[in-house]
C-alpha atoms as a printed R data frame, in Angstrom:
    type eleno elety resid chain resno       x       y       z
1   ATOM     1    CA   UNK     A     1  -9.295 -20.173  18.183
2   ATOM     2    CA   UNK     A     2  -8.444 -23.728  17.447
3   ATOM     3    CA   UNK     A     3  -7.319 -25.110  14.075
4   ATOM     4    CA   UNK     A     4 -10.587 -25.307  11.883
5   ATOM     5    CA   UNK     A     5 -10.548 -27.265   8.610
6   ATOM     6    CA   UNK     A     6 -12.122 -24.175   6.887
7   ATOM     7    CA   UNK     A     7 -10.737 -20.823   7.987
8   ATOM     8    CA   UNK     A     8 -13.155 -18.048   8.819
9   ATOM     9    CA   UNK     A     9 -12.950 -15.051   6.634
10  ATOM    10    CA   UNK     A    10 -12.332 -11.503   7.876
11  ATOM    11    CA   UNK     A    11 -13.394  -9.208   4.969
12  ATOM    12    CA   UNK     A    12 -11.625  -5.859   5.245
13  ATOM    13    CA   UNK     A    13 -12.289  -4.853   1.635
14  ATOM    14    CA   UNK     A    14 -14.882  -2.227   2.497
15  ATOM    15    CA   UNK     A    15 -12.887  -0.612   5.176
16  ATOM    16    CA   UNK     A    16  -9.579   1.239   5.604
17  ATOM    17    CA   UNK     A    17  -8.144  -1.870   7.194
18  ATOM    18    CA   UNK     A    18  -9.384  -4.469   9.617
19  ATOM    19    CA   UNK     A    19  -7.043  -4.167  12.564
20  ATOM    20    CA   UNK     A    20  -5.363  -0.996  13.989
21  ATOM    21    CA   UNK     A    21  -3.093  -1.739  16.992
22  ATOM    22    CA   UNK     A    22  -2.633   1.358  19.118
23  ATOM    23    CA   UNK     A    23  -0.536   2.472  22.116
24  ATOM    24    CA   UNK     A    24   0.131  -0.515  24.503
25  ATOM    25    CA   UNK     A    25  -2.070  -2.926  22.350
26  ATOM    26    CA   UNK     A    26  -1.116  -6.306  21.100
27  ATOM    27    CA   UNK     A    27  -2.873  -8.374  18.418
28  ATOM    28    CA   UNK     A    28  -2.999 -12.187  18.665
29  ATOM    29    CA   UNK     A    29  -4.685 -13.431  15.488
30  ATOM    30    CA   UNK     A    30  -5.094 -17.184  14.890
31  ATOM    31    CA   UNK     A    31  -6.413 -19.454  12.064
32  ATOM    32    CA   UNK     A    32  -8.351 -16.979   9.828
33  ATOM    33    CA   UNK     A    33  -8.310 -15.718   6.163
34  ATOM    34    CA   UNK     A    34  -7.710 -11.985   6.039
35  ATOM    35    CA   UNK     A    35  -8.860 -10.051   3.008
36  ATOM    36    CA   UNK     A    36  -6.994  -6.820   2.283
37  ATOM    37    CA   UNK     A    37  -8.659  -3.432   2.102
38  ATOM    38    CA   UNK     A    38  -8.548  -0.923  -0.821
39  ATOM    39    CA   UNK     A    39  -7.273   1.869   1.607
40  ATOM    40    CA   UNK     A    40  -8.307   5.410   1.252
41  ATOM    41    CA   UNK     A    41  -8.499   8.028  -1.669
42  ATOM    42    CA   UNK     A    42  -6.656  11.227  -0.743
43  ATOM    43    CA   UNK     A    43  -5.478  14.378  -2.464
44  ATOM    44    CA   UNK     A    44  -1.943  14.165  -3.854
45  ATOM    45    CA   UNK     A    45   0.935  15.638  -1.845
46  ATOM    46    CA   UNK     A    46   2.864  18.494  -3.502
47  ATOM    47    CA   UNK     A    47   5.706  16.145  -4.626
48  ATOM    48    CA   UNK     A    48   3.142  13.646  -6.090
49  ATOM    49    CA   UNK     A    49   1.314  16.250  -8.247
50  ATOM    50    CA   UNK     A    50   3.691  16.141 -11.327
51  ATOM    51    CA   UNK     A    51   3.424  12.251 -11.527
52  ATOM    52    CA   UNK     A    52  -0.408  12.177 -10.803
53  ATOM    53    CA   UNK     A    53  -2.176  11.667 -14.154
54  ATOM    54    CA   UNK     A    54  -5.238  10.016 -12.670
55  ATOM    55    CA   UNK     A    55  -8.462  11.357 -14.091
56  ATOM    56    CA   UNK     A    56  -9.831  11.689 -10.488
57  ATOM    57    CA   UNK     A    57  -6.810  13.689  -9.344
58  ATOM    58    CA   UNK     A    58  -6.744  11.425  -6.212
59  ATOM    59    CA   UNK     A    59  -4.205   8.991  -4.901
60  ATOM    60    CA   UNK     A    60  -5.279   5.615  -3.518
61  ATOM    61    CA   UNK     A    61  -3.148   4.984  -0.340
62  ATOM    62    CA   UNK     A    62  -3.010   1.655   1.407
63  ATOM    63    CA   UNK     A    63  -1.132   1.669   4.786
64  ATOM    64    CA   UNK     A    64  -1.335  -1.779   6.178
65  ATOM    65    CA   UNK     A    65  -4.228  -3.107   4.123
66  ATOM    66    CA   UNK     A    66  -5.013  -5.667   6.866
67  ATOM    67    CA   UNK     A    67  -3.151  -4.639  10.013
68  ATOM    68    CA   UNK     A    68  -1.438  -1.368  11.142
69  ATOM    69    CA   UNK     A    69   0.770  -1.372  14.254
70  ATOM    70    CA   UNK     A    70   1.517   2.051  15.737
71  ATOM    71    CA   UNK     A    71   4.900   2.986  17.040
72  ATOM    72    CA   UNK     A    72   3.991   2.675  20.739
73  ATOM    73    CA   UNK     A    73   2.087  -0.558  20.386
74  ATOM    74    CA   UNK     A    74   3.481  -3.832  21.789
75  ATOM    75    CA   UNK     A    75   3.092  -5.665  18.439
76  ATOM    76    CA   UNK     A    76   1.302  -8.655  16.999
77  ATOM    77    CA   UNK     A    77   1.418 -12.510  16.661
78  ATOM    78    CA   UNK     A    78  -0.024 -14.385  13.683
79  ATOM    79    CA   UNK     A    79  -0.712 -18.089  13.792
80  ATOM    80    CA   UNK     A    80  -2.255 -19.866  10.854
81  ATOM    81    CA   UNK     A    81  -3.285 -16.641   9.153
82  ATOM    82    CA   UNK     A    82  -3.737 -16.455   5.389
83  ATOM    83    CA   UNK     A    83  -3.440 -12.967   4.044
84  ATOM    84    CA   UNK     A    84  -5.269 -12.557   0.659
85  ATOM    85    CA   UNK     A    85  -5.400  -9.595  -1.633
86  ATOM    86    CA   UNK     A    86  -8.677 -10.442  -3.466
87  ATOM    87    CA   UNK     A    87 -10.119 -13.973  -3.456
88  ATOM    88    CA   UNK     A    88 -12.733 -13.260  -6.111
89  ATOM    89    CA   UNK     A    89 -11.065 -13.665  -9.544
90  ATOM    90    CA   UNK     A    90 -13.584 -11.462 -11.409
91  ATOM    91    CA   UNK     A    91 -13.474  -8.756  -8.870
92  ATOM    92    CA   UNK     A    92  -9.654  -8.789  -8.833
93  ATOM    93    CA   UNK     A    93  -9.526  -8.601 -12.611
94  ATOM    94    CA   UNK     A    94 -11.880  -5.677 -12.679
95  ATOM    95    CA   UNK     A    95  -9.822  -3.776 -10.097
96  ATOM    96    CA   UNK     A    96  -6.630  -4.404 -11.976
97  ATOM    97    CA   UNK     A    97  -8.190  -3.142 -15.257
98  ATOM    98    CA   UNK     A    98  -9.502  -0.064 -13.455
99  ATOM    99    CA   UNK     A    99  -6.030   0.593 -11.998
100 ATOM   100    CA   UNK     A   100  -4.393   0.285 -15.370
101 ATOM   101    CA   UNK     A   101  -6.888   1.909 -17.702
102 ATOM   102    CA   UNK     A   102  -8.038   4.507 -15.200
103 ATOM   103    CA   UNK     A   103  -4.404   5.467 -14.583
104 ATOM   104    CA   UNK     A   104  -5.099   5.296 -10.738
105 ATOM   105    CA   UNK     A   105  -2.119   6.339  -8.648
106 ATOM   106    CA   UNK     A   106  -1.357   3.943  -5.716
107 ATOM   107    CA   UNK     A   107   0.884   4.314  -2.692
108 ATOM   108    CA   UNK     A   108   1.153   1.004  -0.838
109 ATOM   109    CA   UNK     A   109   2.962   0.900   2.517
110 ATOM   110    CA   UNK     A   110   3.513  -2.390   4.143
111 ATOM   111    CA   UNK     A   111   1.186  -4.478   2.056
112 ATOM   112    CA   UNK     A   112  -1.053  -6.481   4.474
113 ATOM   113    CA   UNK     A   113   0.877  -5.550   7.688
114 ATOM   114    CA   UNK     A   114   2.395  -2.063   8.287
115 ATOM   115    CA   UNK     A   115   4.463  -2.024  11.458
116 ATOM   116    CA   UNK     A   116   5.671   1.264  12.624
117 ATOM   117    CA   UNK     A   117   6.697  -0.263  15.966
118 ATOM   118    CA   UNK     A   118   6.357  -3.180  18.314
119 ATOM   119    CA   UNK     A   119   7.328  -6.769  17.559
120 ATOM   120    CA   UNK     A   120   5.751  -9.352  15.212
121 ATOM   121    CA   UNK     A   121   5.889 -13.030  16.037
122 ATOM   122    CA   UNK     A   122   4.779 -16.210  14.276
């Protein structure tokens, strides 16, 4: 709450996502930096198998890397929120090299916020 000169950091990198708004829920997020997660590794779906050349045979799926809002949720409001993919330059470079050279397969839905339903306000 408030309007701090240095925004507190919510680090979702080690989880599936930081916020999951479920039935009847509403998220009011104010004045923070939100770091995006790496999602989950899953087996490829039948239609993805022909395109999957990853050595692991897995797909990295990100559905709302920071916030997912379910279809029967009320929604969310974001005030002074800074969404960041990866603030650490070295870590970000390593991840991009791994994605390219490791031929990792990614499915990204919604980027930071994936809203299946509800309303989003600013």
